mmCIF file of C-alpha atoms in Angstrom:
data_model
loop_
_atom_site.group_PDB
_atom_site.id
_atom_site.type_symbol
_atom_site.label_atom_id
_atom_site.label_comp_id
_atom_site.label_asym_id
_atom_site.label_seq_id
_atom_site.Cartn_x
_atom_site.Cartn_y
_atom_site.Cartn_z
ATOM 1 C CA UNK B 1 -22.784 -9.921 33.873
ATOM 2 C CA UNK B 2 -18.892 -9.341 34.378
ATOM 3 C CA UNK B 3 -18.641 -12.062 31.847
ATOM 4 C CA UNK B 4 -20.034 -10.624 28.327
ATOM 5 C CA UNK B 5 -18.670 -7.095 29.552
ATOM 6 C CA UNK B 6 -15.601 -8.202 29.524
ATOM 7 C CA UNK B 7 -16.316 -10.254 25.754
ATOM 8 C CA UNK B 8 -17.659 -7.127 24.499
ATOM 9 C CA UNK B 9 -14.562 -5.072 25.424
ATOM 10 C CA UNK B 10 -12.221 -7.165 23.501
ATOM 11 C CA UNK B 11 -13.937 -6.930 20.228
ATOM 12 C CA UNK B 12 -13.597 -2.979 20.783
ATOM 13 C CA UNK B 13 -11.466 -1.587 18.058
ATOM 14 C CA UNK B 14 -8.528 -0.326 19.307
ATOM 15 C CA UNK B 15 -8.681 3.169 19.753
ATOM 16 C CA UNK B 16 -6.836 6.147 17.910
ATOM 17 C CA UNK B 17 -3.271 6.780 18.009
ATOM 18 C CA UNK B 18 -1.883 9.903 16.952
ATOM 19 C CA UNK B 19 0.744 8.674 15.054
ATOM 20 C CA UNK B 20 0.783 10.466 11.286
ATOM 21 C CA UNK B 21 3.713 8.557 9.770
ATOM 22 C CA UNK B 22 3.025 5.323 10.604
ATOM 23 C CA UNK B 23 -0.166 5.628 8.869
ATOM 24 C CA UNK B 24 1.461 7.357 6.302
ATOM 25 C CA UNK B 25 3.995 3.912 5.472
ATOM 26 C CA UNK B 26 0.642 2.294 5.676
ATOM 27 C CA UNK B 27 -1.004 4.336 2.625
ATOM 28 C CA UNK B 28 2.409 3.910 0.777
ATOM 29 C CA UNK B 29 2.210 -0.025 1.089
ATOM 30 C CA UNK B 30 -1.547 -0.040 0.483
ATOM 31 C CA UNK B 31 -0.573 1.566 -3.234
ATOM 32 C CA UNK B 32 1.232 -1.647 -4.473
ATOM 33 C CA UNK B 33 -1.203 -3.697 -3.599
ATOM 34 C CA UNK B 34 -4.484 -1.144 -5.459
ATOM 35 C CA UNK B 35 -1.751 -0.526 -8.402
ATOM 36 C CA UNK B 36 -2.153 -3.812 -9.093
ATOM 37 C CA UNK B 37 -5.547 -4.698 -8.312
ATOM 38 C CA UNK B 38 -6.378 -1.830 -10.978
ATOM 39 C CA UNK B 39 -3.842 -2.916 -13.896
ATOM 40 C CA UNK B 40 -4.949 -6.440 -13.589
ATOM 41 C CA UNK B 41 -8.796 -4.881 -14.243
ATOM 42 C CA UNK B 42 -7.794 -2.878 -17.428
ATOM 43 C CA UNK B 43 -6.758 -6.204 -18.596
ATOM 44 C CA UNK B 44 -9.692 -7.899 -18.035
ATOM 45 C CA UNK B 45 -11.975 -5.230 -19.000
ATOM 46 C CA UNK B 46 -11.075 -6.020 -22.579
ATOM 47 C CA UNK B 47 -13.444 -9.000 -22.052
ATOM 48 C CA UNK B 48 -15.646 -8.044 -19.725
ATOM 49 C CA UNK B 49 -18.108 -5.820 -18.518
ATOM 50 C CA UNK B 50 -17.189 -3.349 -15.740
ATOM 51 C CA UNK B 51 -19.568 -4.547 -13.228
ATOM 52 C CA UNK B 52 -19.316 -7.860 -13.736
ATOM 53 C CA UNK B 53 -15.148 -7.739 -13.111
ATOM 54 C CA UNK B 54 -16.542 -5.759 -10.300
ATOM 55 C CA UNK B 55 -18.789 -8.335 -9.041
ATOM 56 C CA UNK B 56 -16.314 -10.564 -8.963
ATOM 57 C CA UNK B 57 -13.740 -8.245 -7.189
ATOM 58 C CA UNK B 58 -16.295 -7.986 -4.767
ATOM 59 C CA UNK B 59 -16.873 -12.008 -4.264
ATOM 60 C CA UNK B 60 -13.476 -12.759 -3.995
ATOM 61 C CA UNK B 61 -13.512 -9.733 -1.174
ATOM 62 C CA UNK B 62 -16.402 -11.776 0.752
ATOM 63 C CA UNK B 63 -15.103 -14.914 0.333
ATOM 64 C CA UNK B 64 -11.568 -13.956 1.811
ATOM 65 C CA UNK B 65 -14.075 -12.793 4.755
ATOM 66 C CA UNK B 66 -16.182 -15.521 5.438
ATOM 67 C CA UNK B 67 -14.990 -16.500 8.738
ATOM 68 C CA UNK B 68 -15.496 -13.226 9.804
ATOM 69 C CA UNK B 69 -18.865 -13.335 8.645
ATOM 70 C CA UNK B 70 -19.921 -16.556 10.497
ATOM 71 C CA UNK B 71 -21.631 -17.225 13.496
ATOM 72 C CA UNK B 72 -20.091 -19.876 15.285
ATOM 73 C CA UNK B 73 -16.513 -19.103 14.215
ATOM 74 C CA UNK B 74 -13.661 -17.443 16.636
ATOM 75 C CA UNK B 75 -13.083 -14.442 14.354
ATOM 76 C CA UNK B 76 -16.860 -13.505 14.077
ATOM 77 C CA UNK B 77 -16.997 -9.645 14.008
ATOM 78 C CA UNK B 78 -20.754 -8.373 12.444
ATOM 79 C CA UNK B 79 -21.660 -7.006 15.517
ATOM 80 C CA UNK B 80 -21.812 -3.449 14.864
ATOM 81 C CA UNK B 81 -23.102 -0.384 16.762
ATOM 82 C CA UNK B 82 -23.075 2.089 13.169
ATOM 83 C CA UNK B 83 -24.471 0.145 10.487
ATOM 84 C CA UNK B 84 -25.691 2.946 8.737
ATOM 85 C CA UNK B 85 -22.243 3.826 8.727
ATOM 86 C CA UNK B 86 -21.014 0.811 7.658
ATOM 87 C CA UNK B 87 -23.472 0.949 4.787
ATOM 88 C CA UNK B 88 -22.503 3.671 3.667
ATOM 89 C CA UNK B 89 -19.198 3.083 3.337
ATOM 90 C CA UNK B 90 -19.729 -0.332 1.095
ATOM 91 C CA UNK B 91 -21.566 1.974 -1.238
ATOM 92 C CA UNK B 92 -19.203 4.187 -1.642
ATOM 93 C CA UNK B 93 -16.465 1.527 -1.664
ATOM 94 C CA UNK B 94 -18.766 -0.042 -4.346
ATOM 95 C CA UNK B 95 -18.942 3.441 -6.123
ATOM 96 C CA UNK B 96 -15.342 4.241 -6.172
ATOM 97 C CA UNK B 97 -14.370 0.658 -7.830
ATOM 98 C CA UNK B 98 -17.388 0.261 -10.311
ATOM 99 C CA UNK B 99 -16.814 3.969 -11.400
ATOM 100 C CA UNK B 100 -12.894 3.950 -11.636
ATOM 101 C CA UNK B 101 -13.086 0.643 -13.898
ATOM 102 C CA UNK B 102 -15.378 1.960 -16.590
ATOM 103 C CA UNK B 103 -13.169 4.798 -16.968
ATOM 104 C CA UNK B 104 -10.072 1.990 -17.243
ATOM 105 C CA UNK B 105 -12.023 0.891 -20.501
ATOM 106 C CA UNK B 106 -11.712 4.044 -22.292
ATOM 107 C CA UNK B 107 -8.534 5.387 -20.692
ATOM 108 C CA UNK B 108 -4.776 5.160 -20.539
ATOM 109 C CA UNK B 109 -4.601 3.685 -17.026
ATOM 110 C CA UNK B 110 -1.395 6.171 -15.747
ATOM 111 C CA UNK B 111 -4.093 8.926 -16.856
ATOM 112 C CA UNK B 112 -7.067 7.543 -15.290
ATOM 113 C CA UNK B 113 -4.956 6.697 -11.782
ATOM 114 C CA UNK B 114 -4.074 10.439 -12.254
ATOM 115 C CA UNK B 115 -7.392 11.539 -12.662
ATOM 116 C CA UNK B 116 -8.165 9.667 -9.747
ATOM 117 C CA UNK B 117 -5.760 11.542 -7.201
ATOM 118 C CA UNK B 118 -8.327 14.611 -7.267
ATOM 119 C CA UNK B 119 -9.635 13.027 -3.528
ATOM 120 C CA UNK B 120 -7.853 14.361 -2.079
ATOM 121 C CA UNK B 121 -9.640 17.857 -2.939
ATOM 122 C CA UNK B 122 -12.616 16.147 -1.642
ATOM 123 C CA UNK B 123 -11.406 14.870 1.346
ATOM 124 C CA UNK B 124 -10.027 17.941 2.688
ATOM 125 C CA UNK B 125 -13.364 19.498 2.119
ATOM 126 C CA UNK B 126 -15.247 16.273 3.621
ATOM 127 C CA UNK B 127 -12.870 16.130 6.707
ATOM 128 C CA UNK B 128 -13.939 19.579 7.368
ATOM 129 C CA UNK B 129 -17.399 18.776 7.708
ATOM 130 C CA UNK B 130 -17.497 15.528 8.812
ATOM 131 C CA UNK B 131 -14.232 15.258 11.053
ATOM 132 C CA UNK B 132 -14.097 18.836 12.388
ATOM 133 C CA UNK B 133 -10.587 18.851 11.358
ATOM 134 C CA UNK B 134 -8.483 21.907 11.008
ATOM 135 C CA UNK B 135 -7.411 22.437 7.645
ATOM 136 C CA UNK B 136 -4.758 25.709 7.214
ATOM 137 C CA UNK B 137 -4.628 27.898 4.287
ATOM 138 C CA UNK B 138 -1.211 26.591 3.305
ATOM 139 C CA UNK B 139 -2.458 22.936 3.326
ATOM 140 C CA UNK B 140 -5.615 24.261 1.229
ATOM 141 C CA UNK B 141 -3.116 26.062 -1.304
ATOM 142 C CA UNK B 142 -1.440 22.537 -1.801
ATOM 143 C CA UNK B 143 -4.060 20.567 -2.693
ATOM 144 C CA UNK B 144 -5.037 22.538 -4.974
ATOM 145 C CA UNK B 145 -1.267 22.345 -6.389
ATOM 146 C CA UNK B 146 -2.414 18.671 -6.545
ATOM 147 C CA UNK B 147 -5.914 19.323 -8.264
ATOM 148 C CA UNK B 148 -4.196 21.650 -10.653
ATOM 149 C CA UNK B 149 -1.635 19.013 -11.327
ATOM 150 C CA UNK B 150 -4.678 16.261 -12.730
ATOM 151 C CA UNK B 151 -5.846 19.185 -14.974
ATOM 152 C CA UNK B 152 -2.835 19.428 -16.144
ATOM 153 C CA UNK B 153 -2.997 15.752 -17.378
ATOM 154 C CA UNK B 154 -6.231 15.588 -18.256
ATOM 155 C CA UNK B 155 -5.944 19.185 -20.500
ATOM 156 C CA UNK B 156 -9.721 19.737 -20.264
ATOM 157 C CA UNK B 157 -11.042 21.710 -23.097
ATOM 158 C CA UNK B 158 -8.149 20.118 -25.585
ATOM 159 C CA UNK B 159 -8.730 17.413 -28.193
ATOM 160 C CA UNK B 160 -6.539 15.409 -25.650
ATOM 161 C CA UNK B 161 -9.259 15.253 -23.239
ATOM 162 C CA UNK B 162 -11.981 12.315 -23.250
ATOM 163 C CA UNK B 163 -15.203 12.758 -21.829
ATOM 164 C CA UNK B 164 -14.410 9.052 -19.828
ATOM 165 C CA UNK B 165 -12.389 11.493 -17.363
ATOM 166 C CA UNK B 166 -15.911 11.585 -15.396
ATOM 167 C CA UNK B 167 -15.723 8.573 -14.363
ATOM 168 C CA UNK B 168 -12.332 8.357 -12.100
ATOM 169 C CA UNK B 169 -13.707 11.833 -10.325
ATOM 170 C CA UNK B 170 -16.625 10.336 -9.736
ATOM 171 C CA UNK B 171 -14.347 7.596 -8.333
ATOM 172 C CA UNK B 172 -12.955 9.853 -6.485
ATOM 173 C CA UNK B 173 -15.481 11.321 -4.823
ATOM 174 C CA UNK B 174 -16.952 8.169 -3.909
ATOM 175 C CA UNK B 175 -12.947 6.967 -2.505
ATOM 176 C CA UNK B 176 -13.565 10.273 -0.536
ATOM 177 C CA UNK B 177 -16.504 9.531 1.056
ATOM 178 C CA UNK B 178 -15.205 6.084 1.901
ATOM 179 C CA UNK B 179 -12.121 7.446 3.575
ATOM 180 C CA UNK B 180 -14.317 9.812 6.065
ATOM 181 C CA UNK B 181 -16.416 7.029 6.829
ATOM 182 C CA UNK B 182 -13.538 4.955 7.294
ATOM 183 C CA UNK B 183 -12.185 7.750 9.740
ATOM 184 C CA UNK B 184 -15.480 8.705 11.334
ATOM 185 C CA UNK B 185 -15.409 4.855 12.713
ATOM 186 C CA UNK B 186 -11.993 4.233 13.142
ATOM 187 C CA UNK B 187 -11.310 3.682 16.614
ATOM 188 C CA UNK B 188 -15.015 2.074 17.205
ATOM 189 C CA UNK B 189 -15.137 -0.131 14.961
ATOM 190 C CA UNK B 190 -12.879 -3.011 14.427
ATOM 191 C CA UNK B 191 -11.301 -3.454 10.854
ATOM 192 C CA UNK B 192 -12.824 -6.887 10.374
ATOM 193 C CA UNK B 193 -16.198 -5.512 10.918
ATOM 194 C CA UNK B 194 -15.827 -2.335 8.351
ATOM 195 C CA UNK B 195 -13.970 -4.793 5.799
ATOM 196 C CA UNK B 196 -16.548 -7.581 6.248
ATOM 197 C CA UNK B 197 -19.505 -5.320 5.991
ATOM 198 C CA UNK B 198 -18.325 -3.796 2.961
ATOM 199 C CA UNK B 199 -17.738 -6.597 1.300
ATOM 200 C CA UNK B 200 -21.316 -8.095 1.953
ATOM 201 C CA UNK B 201 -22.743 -4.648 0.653
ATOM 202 C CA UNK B 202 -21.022 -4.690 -2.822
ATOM 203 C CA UNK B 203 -21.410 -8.060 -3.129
ATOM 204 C CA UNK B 204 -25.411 -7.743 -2.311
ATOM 205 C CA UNK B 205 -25.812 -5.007 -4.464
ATOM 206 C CA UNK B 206 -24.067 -5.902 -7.678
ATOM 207 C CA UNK B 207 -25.727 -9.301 -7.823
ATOM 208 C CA UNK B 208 -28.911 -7.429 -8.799
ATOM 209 C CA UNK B 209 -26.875 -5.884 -11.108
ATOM 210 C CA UNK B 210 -24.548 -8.159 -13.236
ATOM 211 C CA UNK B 211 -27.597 -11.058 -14.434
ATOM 212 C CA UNK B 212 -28.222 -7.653 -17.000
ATOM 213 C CA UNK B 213 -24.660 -7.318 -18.496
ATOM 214 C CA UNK B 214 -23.470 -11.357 -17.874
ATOM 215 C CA UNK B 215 -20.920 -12.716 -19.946
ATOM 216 C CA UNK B 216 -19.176 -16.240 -19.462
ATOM 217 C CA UNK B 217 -15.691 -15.670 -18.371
ATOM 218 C CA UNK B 218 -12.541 -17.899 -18.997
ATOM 219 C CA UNK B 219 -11.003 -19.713 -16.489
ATOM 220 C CA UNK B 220 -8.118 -16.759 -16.864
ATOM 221 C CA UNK B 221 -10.731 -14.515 -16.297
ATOM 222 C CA UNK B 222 -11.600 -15.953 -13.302
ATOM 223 C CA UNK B 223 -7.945 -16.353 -12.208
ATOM 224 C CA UNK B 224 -7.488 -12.512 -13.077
ATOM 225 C CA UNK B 225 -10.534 -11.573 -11.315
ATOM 226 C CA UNK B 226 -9.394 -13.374 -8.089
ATOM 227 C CA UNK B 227 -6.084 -11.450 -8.439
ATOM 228 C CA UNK B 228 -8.101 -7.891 -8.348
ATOM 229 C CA UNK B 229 -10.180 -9.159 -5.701
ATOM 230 C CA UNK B 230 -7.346 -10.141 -3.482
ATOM 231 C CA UNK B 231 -4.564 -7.765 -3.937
ATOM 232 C CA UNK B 232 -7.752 -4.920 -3.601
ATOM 233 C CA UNK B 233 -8.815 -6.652 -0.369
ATOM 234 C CA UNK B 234 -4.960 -6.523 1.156
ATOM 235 C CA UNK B 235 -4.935 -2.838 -0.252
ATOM 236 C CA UNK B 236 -8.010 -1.769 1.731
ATOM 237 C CA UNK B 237 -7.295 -3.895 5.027
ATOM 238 C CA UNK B 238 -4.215 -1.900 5.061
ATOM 239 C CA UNK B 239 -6.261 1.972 4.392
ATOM 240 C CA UNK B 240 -8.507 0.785 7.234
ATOM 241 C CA UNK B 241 -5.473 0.332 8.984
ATOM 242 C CA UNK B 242 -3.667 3.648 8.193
ATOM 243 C CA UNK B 243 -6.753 5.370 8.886
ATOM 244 C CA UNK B 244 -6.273 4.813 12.717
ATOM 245 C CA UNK B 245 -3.051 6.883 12.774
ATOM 246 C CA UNK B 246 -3.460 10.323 11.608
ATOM 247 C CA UNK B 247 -5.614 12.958 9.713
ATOM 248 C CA UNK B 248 -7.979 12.167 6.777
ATOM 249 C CA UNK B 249 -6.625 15.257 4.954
ATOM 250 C CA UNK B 250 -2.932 14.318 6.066
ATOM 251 C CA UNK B 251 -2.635 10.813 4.783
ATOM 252 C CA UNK B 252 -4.719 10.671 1.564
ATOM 253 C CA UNK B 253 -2.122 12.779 -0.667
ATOM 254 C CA UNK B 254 0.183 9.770 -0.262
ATOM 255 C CA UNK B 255 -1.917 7.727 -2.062
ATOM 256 C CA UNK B 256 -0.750 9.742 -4.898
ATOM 257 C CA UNK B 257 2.398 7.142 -4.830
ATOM 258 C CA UNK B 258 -0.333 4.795 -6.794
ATOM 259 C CA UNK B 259 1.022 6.467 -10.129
ATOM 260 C CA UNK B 260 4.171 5.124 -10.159
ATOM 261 C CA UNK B 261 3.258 1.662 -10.008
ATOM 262 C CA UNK B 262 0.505 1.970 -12.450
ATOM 263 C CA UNK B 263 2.657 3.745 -14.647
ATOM 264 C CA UNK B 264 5.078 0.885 -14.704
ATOM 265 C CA UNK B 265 2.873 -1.463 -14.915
ATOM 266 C CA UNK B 266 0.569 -0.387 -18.105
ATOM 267 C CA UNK B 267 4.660 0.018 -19.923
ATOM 268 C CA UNK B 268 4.852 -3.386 -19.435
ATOM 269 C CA UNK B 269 1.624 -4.576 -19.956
ATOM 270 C CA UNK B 270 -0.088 -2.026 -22.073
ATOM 271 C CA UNK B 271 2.939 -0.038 -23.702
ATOM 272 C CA UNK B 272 1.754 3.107 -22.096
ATOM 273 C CA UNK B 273 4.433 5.685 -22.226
ATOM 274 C CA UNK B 274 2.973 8.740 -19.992
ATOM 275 C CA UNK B 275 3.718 12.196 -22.336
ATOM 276 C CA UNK B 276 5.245 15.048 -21.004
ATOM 277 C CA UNK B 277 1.745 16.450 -19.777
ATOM 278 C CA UNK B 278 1.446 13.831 -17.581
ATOM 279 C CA UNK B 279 5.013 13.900 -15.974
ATOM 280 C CA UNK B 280 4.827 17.161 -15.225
ATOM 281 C CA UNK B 281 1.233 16.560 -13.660
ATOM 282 C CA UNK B 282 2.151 14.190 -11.925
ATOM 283 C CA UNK B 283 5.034 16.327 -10.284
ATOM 284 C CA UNK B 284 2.727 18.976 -9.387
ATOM 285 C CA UNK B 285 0.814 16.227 -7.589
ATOM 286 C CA UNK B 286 3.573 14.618 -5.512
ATOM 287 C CA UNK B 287 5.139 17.767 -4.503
ATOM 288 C CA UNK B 288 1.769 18.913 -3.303
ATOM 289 C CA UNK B 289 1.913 15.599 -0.878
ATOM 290 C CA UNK B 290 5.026 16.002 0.240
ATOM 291 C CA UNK B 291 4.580 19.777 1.372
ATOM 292 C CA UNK B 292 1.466 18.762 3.182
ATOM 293 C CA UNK B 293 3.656 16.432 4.911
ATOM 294 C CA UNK B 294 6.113 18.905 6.024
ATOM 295 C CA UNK B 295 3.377 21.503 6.997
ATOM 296 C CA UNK B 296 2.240 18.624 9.424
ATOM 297 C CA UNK B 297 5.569 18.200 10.895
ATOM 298 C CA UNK B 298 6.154 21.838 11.499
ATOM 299 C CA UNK B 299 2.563 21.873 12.816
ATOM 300 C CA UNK B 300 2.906 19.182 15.358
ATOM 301 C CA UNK B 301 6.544 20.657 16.244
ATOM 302 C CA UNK B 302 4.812 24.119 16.984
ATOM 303 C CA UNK B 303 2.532 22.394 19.253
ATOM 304 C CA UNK B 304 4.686 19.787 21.381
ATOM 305 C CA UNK B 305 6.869 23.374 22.007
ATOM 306 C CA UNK B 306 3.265 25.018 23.406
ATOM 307 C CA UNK B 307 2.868 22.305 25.336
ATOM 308 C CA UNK B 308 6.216 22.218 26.944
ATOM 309 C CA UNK B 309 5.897 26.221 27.457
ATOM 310 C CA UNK B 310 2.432 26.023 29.387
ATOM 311 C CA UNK B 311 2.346 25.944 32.773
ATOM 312 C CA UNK B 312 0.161 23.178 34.428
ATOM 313 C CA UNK B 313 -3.583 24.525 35.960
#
């Protein structure tokens, strides 16, 4: 009996550090690696349809994970104790990519990325619920600097705005609900599992999907494809990561970082030149981040000093 106790304990996840900046460095490097996962699909959805670049995003995801996936090999990690969990979390996954690359066929990609950062809104309201975190006026009044910020882009209401917009929010929301899940299992699950079973999920589901919208890609396709799939894949692995270090609400404004490299790369690529609307958005949204960083520093500074001023029981 000693014997698979002791096998079980050392696929335990490691548990929960405290630790908000390190999982902050974490969501900054994780924004290369989606900034280019997401140019490299407004490329290719010139060609093809969004779910079937999705599809394949999602197949290259599985394949990197096979080992994982298989019985008999060292790294096997599909036992699970919150499957539902994990299911839920490839759907949304699944949700947030399909949803955010049909709006990158109707829209400048610096403005869809933009429209995208409005998460965070929904993750402070998820975490909340879901987390029981604490979240203070001041860090409320922020985000919605941030929110305010995509509006500001977007200019709902204007001839500027397209009705495409939906789709990134409804990217975001499902990037929301991915986070919390991520979060709610962090700790108790290990990352190969929650990778591994969201790659089967999207995979499972979209090939009931794509035989309806099929084209024949190129062999560039394909290469591009594989480029979305992996750099995505290396971009989540390092969220799930992240995700072990601090707050839900705390971490996702950095992913706001994302527009600069998508910005850069649709100039480039695209010749996308953000307007002024956008700039100044986009400053609304990155000083929003940063002052929810500093409110968590002077939190966590008000505490350690409580700490050192109360006397032991």
């Amino acid at each position: 009996m000693p014997v698979p106790e002791k096998k079980q304990e050392a696929r335990r996840a490691p548990a929960r550090v405290d630790h908000p900046f390190k999982g902050i460095a974490l969501v900054l490097l994780s924004t290369v690696f989606l900034g280019v996962s997401d140019t490299t699909a407004k490329y290719l959805s010139t060609s093809l349809p969004s779910i079937e670049i999705t599809w394949i995003r999602f197949v290259t995801f599985a394949l990197m994970f096979t080992p994982v996936m298989m019985p008999g090999s060292p790294l096997h990690a599909m036992r699970t104790e919150r499957l539902g969990l994990q299911l839920m979390r490839g759907v949304a996954l699944l949700g947030s990519s399909l949803f955010f690359i049909t709006g990158l066929s109707f829209l400048p990609i610096a403005e869809a990325s933009a429209t995208g950062f409005v998460s965070p809104l929904f993750v402070t309201a998820l975490s909340i619920i879901f987390l029981s975190e604490k979240v203070g006026m001041r860090r409320w009044i922020a985000t919605a600097i941030g929110l305010t910020g995509v509006l500001i882009i977007l200019r709902p209401g204007t001839s500027a705005f397209h009705a495409a917009a939906f789709f990134p929010i409804i990217s975001a929301f499902c990037w929301a609900a991915a986070l919390i899940l991520t979060r709610m299992m962090s700790g108790r699950e290990a990352v190969l599992t929650t990778m591994a079973y969201s790659a089967l999920t999207g995979v499972a589901i979209l090939s009931v999907m794509v035989p309806f919208v099929w084209v024949t890609p190129s062999w560039s396709a394909i290469g591009l494809g594989i480029v979305i799939g992996v750099a995505s894949t290396v971009g989540q692995w390092i969220i799930v990561l992240a995700y072990r270090y601090g707050d839900a609400s705390v971490l996702a404004p950095f992913s706001y970082t994302q527009l600069l490299w998508v910005s850069i790369l649709g100039f480039f690529i695209f010749g996308e030149v953000p307007d002024l609307w956008t700039i100044v958005g986009a400053a609304f949204i990155v000083a929003s981040g940063l002052y929810i960083a500093h409110r968590e520093r002077v939190r966590r500074a008000q505490l350690l000093v409580l700490e050192e001023r109360s006397p032991n029981p």
